[in-house]
């Protein structure tokens, strides 16, 4: 059995990354890693499901122990990917998606050059603004801050292996699966298949 793929998946807030992931995760060959964070849970959060919510002290202790694949600070809180959320699943042949911000993504690309990195773009800044305003949960100043942050994040998009524009949902999801399939079919990943073909004489 071949190992699963590590997939780095980043997108600015409001890009519809969550909706895309919900579709992708209907396929049982994929899972998302559950990150550890020091931020406070929101009403929609469940400990151990959306995140592992831990104290700053505990976060630093785990970091010291080398338990994280990557970690980063984002608007004053710490976030990190636990190795225990990644490697055991890759070994079982499951593709593990890391839904992480840009700095952590760059760290993973350095440490795991075989990871597939994907950046999700909104169709336009105008559309991103519309989506953020439609949510109606944030004040105008927060929306402006998110848009500024999105511009900064998008400036790093060329460092990723692939860029998917999240316009119509089905197209974006099908682009995601096309990327993963193309990676699976790379000659360097097909050694086992070549052997099987040759042995079946
Ligand atoms: P939120 O607090 O809104 O759930 O997440 C804030 C940001 O942190 C998002 O961009 C999310 O992708 C990112 N994030 C979540 N978990 C991790 C992680 O383990 N590592 C890094 N580097 N970023 C993360």
GROMACS .gro file of C-alpha atoms and ligand atoms in nm:
model
  225
    1UNK     CA    1   0.000   0.000   0.000
    2UNK     CA    2   0.136   0.342  -0.085
    3UNK     CA    3   0.166   0.618   0.173
    4UNK     CA    4  -0.083   0.902   0.194
    5UNK     CA    5  -0.004   1.252   0.069
    6UNK     CA    6   0.056   1.549   0.292
    7UNK     CA    7  -0.143   1.843   0.154
    8UNK     CA    8  -0.090   2.202   0.267
    9UNK     CA    9  -0.404   2.403   0.209
   10UNK     CA   10  -0.411   2.781   0.268
   11UNK     CA   11  -0.662   3.050   0.185
   12UNK     CA   12  -0.748   3.399   0.306
   13UNK     CA   13  -1.040   3.428   0.546
   14UNK     CA   14  -1.372   3.439   0.357
   15UNK     CA   15  -1.244   3.245   0.057
   16UNK     CA   16  -1.483   2.958   0.108
   17UNK     CA   17  -1.209   2.715   0.211
   18UNK     CA   18  -1.440   2.553   0.468
   19UNK     CA   19  -1.708   2.481   0.209
   20UNK     CA   20  -1.449   2.329  -0.024
   21UNK     CA   21  -1.310   2.112   0.253
   22UNK     CA   22  -1.654   1.987   0.354
   23UNK     CA   23  -1.696   1.854  -0.002
   24UNK     CA   24  -1.344   1.707  -0.016
   25UNK     CA   25  -1.386   1.529   0.318
   26UNK     CA   26  -1.684   1.332   0.185
   27UNK     CA   27  -1.407   1.122   0.027
   28UNK     CA   28  -1.281   0.892   0.302
   29UNK     CA   29  -0.926   0.886   0.160
   30UNK     CA   30  -0.881   1.237   0.303
   31UNK     CA   31  -0.870   1.377   0.655
   32UNK     CA   32  -0.781   1.715   0.804
   33UNK     CA   33  -0.531   1.737   1.084
   34UNK     CA   34  -0.677   1.872   1.410
   35UNK     CA   35  -0.447   2.156   1.517
   36UNK     CA   36  -0.358   2.264   1.868
   37UNK     CA   37  -0.434   2.628   1.949
   38UNK     CA   38  -0.424   2.868   2.240
   39UNK     CA   39  -0.718   3.075   2.112
   40UNK     CA   40  -1.051   3.063   2.294
   41UNK     CA   41  -1.314   2.827   2.151
   42UNK     CA   42  -1.595   2.991   1.951
   43UNK     CA   43  -1.957   2.872   1.980
   44UNK     CA   44  -1.914   2.650   1.673
   45UNK     CA   45  -1.599   2.485   1.813
   46UNK     CA   46  -1.572   2.145   1.987
   47UNK     CA   47  -1.255   2.053   2.172
   48UNK     CA   48  -1.081   1.761   2.004
   49UNK     CA   49  -1.291   1.801   1.689
   50UNK     CA   50  -1.227   2.148   1.543
   51UNK     CA   51  -0.910   2.206   1.748
   52UNK     CA   52  -0.726   2.078   2.053
   53UNK     CA   53  -0.767   2.380   2.281
   54UNK     CA   54  -0.468   2.410   2.513
   55UNK     CA   55  -0.305   2.673   2.734
   56UNK     CA   56  -0.006   2.877   2.619
   57UNK     CA   57   0.204   2.695   2.879
   58UNK     CA   58   0.102   2.354   2.744
   59UNK     CA   59   0.162   2.476   2.386
   60UNK     CA   60   0.517   2.587   2.467
   61UNK     CA   61   0.584   2.260   2.651
   62UNK     CA   62   0.476   2.054   2.350
   63UNK     CA   63   0.685   2.275   2.123
   64UNK     CA   64   0.987   2.220   2.344
   65UNK     CA   65   0.925   1.843   2.328
   66UNK     CA   66   0.935   1.858   1.946
   67UNK     CA   67   0.574   1.741   1.910
   68UNK     CA   68   0.487   1.991   1.635
   69UNK     CA   69   0.551   1.961   1.262
   70UNK     CA   70   0.504   2.339   1.241
   71UNK     CA   71   0.367   2.621   1.450
   72UNK     CA   72   0.287   2.987   1.400
   73UNK     CA   73   0.133   3.287   1.568
   74UNK     CA   74  -0.179   3.432   1.413
   75UNK     CA   75  -0.346   3.747   1.549
   76UNK     CA   76  -0.198   3.693   1.895
   77UNK     CA   77  -0.270   3.321   1.933
   78UNK     CA   78  -0.051   3.015   1.878
   79UNK     CA   79  -0.147   2.742   1.632
   80UNK     CA   80   0.041   2.422   1.558
   81UNK     CA   81   0.020   2.094   1.369
   82UNK     CA   82   0.093   1.795   1.593
   83UNK     CA   83   0.304   1.524   1.430
   84UNK     CA   84   0.067   1.270   1.589
   85UNK     CA   85  -0.213   1.414   1.371
   86UNK     CA   86  -0.014   1.358   1.053
   87UNK     CA   87   0.236   1.073   1.029
   88UNK     CA   88   0.028   0.780   1.163
   89UNK     CA   89  -0.239   0.859   0.901
   90UNK     CA   90   0.006   0.901   0.612
   91UNK     CA   91   0.142   0.557   0.707
   92UNK     CA   92  -0.209   0.415   0.677
   93UNK     CA   93  -0.238   0.555   0.323
   94UNK     CA   94  -0.468   0.842   0.418
   95UNK     CA   95  -0.413   1.186   0.262
   96UNK     CA   96  -0.376   1.444   0.537
   97UNK     CA   97  -0.481   1.804   0.471
   98UNK     CA   98  -0.326   2.082   0.679
   99UNK     CA   99  -0.555   2.383   0.684
  100UNK     CA  100  -0.292   2.635   0.792
  101UNK     CA  101  -0.183   2.997   0.743
  102UNK     CA  102   0.105   3.110   0.523
  103UNK     CA  103   0.398   3.107   0.770
  104UNK     CA  104   0.324   2.754   0.890
  105UNK     CA  105   0.272   2.647   0.528
  106UNK     CA  106   0.618   2.775   0.431
  107UNK     CA  107   0.768   2.582   0.725
  108UNK     CA  108   0.602   2.258   0.614
  109UNK     CA  109   0.718   2.309   0.252
  110UNK     CA  110   1.077   2.335   0.381
  111UNK     CA  111   1.055   2.036   0.619
  112UNK     CA  112   0.851   1.810   0.392
  113UNK     CA  113   0.947   1.885   0.031
  114UNK     CA  114   0.717   1.603  -0.085
  115UNK     CA  115   0.407   1.784   0.051
  116UNK     CA  116   0.160   1.917  -0.207
  117UNK     CA  117   0.090   2.284  -0.138
  118UNK     CA  118  -0.230   2.447  -0.259
  119UNK     CA  119  -0.336   2.810  -0.222
  120UNK     CA  120  -0.702   2.899  -0.268
  121UNK     CA  121  -0.772   3.237  -0.426
  122UNK     CA  122  -1.103   3.424  -0.422
  123UNK     CA  123  -1.230   3.503  -0.775
  124UNK     CA  124  -1.159   3.875  -0.706
  125UNK     CA  125  -1.100   4.109  -0.415
  126UNK     CA  126  -1.445   4.254  -0.488
  127UNK     CA  127  -1.601   3.909  -0.443
  128UNK     CA  128  -1.398   3.846  -0.126
  129UNK     CA  129  -1.530   4.173   0.019
  130UNK     CA  130  -1.883   4.071  -0.078
  131UNK     CA  131  -1.846   3.732   0.093
  132UNK     CA  132  -1.700   3.885   0.410
  133UNK     CA  133  -1.979   4.146   0.424
  134UNK     CA  134  -2.246   3.882   0.359
  135UNK     CA  135  -2.136   3.686   0.666
  136UNK     CA  136  -2.255   3.989   0.863
  137UNK     CA  137  -2.066   3.876   1.172
  138UNK     CA  138  -1.791   4.138   1.159
  139UNK     CA  139  -1.766   4.513   1.191
  140UNK     CA  140  -1.649   4.715   0.889
  141UNK     CA  141  -1.305   4.776   1.046
  142UNK     CA  142  -1.253   4.399   1.092
  143UNK     CA  143  -1.352   4.339   0.729
  144UNK     CA  144  -1.098   4.600   0.612
  145UNK     CA  145  -0.832   4.431   0.829
  146UNK     CA  146  -0.916   4.088   0.680
  147UNK     CA  147  -0.891   4.231   0.327
  148UNK     CA  148  -0.547   4.380   0.402
  149UNK     CA  149  -0.436   4.047   0.550
  150UNK     CA  150  -0.575   3.867   0.242
  151UNK     CA  151  -0.362   4.087   0.014
  152UNK     CA  152  -0.053   3.996   0.216
  153UNK     CA  153  -0.142   3.626   0.207
  154UNK     CA  154  -0.209   3.635  -0.168
  155UNK     CA  155   0.136   3.793  -0.222
  156UNK     CA  156   0.277   3.455  -0.104
  157UNK     CA  157   0.055   3.244  -0.332
  158UNK     CA  158   0.330   3.201  -0.599
  159UNK     CA  159   0.535   3.002  -0.345
  160UNK     CA  160   0.275   2.722  -0.342
  161UNK     CA  161   0.278   2.434  -0.594
  162UNK     CA  162  -0.080   2.493  -0.710
  163UNK     CA  163  -0.335   2.774  -0.705
  164UNK     CA  164  -0.708   2.706  -0.719
  165UNK     CA  165  -0.957   2.987  -0.777
  166UNK     CA  166  -1.265   2.930  -0.564
  167UNK     CA  167  -1.540   3.047  -0.800
  168UNK     CA  168  -1.809   2.784  -0.863
  169UNK     CA  169  -1.770   2.522  -0.586
  170UNK     CA  170  -1.782   2.210  -0.807
  171UNK     CA  171  -1.504   2.348  -1.028
  172UNK     CA  172  -1.278   2.428  -0.733
  173UNK     CA  173  -1.336   2.085  -0.577
  174UNK     CA  174  -1.274   1.908  -0.905
  175UNK     CA  175  -0.951   2.110  -0.949
  176UNK     CA  176  -0.842   1.989  -0.604
  177UNK     CA  177  -0.895   1.624  -0.695
  178UNK     CA  178  -0.723   1.680  -1.031
  179UNK     CA  179  -0.415   1.814  -0.852
  180UNK     CA  180  -0.398   1.518  -0.614
  181UNK     CA  181  -0.453   1.269  -0.896
  182UNK     CA  182  -0.179   1.427  -1.109
  183UNK     CA  183   0.060   1.400  -0.813
  184UNK     CA  184  -0.034   1.034  -0.764
  185UNK     CA  185   0.041   0.965  -1.131
  186UNK     CA  186   0.388   1.122  -1.128
  187UNK     CA  187   0.642   0.870  -1.256
  188UNK     CA  188   0.834   0.891  -0.929
  189UNK     CA  189   0.522   0.773  -0.741
  190UNK     CA  190   0.445   0.488  -0.980
  191UNK     CA  191   0.729   0.247  -0.901
  192UNK     CA  192   0.496  -0.008  -0.740
  193UNK     CA  193   0.259   0.000  -1.037
  194UNK     CA  194   0.543  -0.049  -1.284
  195UNK     CA  195   0.661  -0.355  -1.088
  196UNK     CA  196   0.308  -0.498  -1.073
  197UNK     CA  197   0.271  -0.463  -1.451
  198UNK     CA  198   0.606  -0.630  -1.513
  199UNK     CA  199   0.537  -0.917  -1.271
  200UNK     CA  200   0.200  -0.990  -1.427
  201UNK     CA  201   0.361  -1.162  -1.729
  202LIG     P1  202  -0.913   3.035   1.319
  202LIG     O1  203  -0.872   3.089   1.452
  202LIG     O2  204  -1.000   3.132   1.244
  202LIG     O3  205  -0.973   2.898   1.330
  202LIG     O4  206  -0.779   3.018   1.233
  202LIG     C1  207  -0.696   3.128   1.207
  202LIG     C2  208  -0.590   3.091   1.107
  202LIG     O5  209  -0.501   2.994   1.163
  202LIG     C3  210  -0.643   3.029   0.977
  202LIG     O6  211  -0.574   3.088   0.868
  202LIG     C4  212  -0.607   2.883   0.990
  202LIG     O7  213  -0.586   2.823   0.864
  202LIG     C5  214  -0.477   2.893   1.067
  202LIG     N1  215  -0.442   2.769   1.138
  202LIG     C6  216  -0.523   2.678   1.195
  202LIG     N2  217  -0.454   2.577   1.248
  202LIG     C7  218  -0.323   2.603   1.221
  202LIG     C8  219  -0.200   2.533   1.248
  202LIG     O8  220  -0.196   2.425   1.307
  202LIG     N3  221  -0.086   2.592   1.206
  202LIG     C9  222  -0.084   2.712   1.139
  202LIG     N4  223   0.032   2.760   1.099
  202LIG     N5  224  -0.198   2.779   1.111
  202LIG    C10  225  -0.315   2.724   1.152
   0.00000   0.00000   0.00000
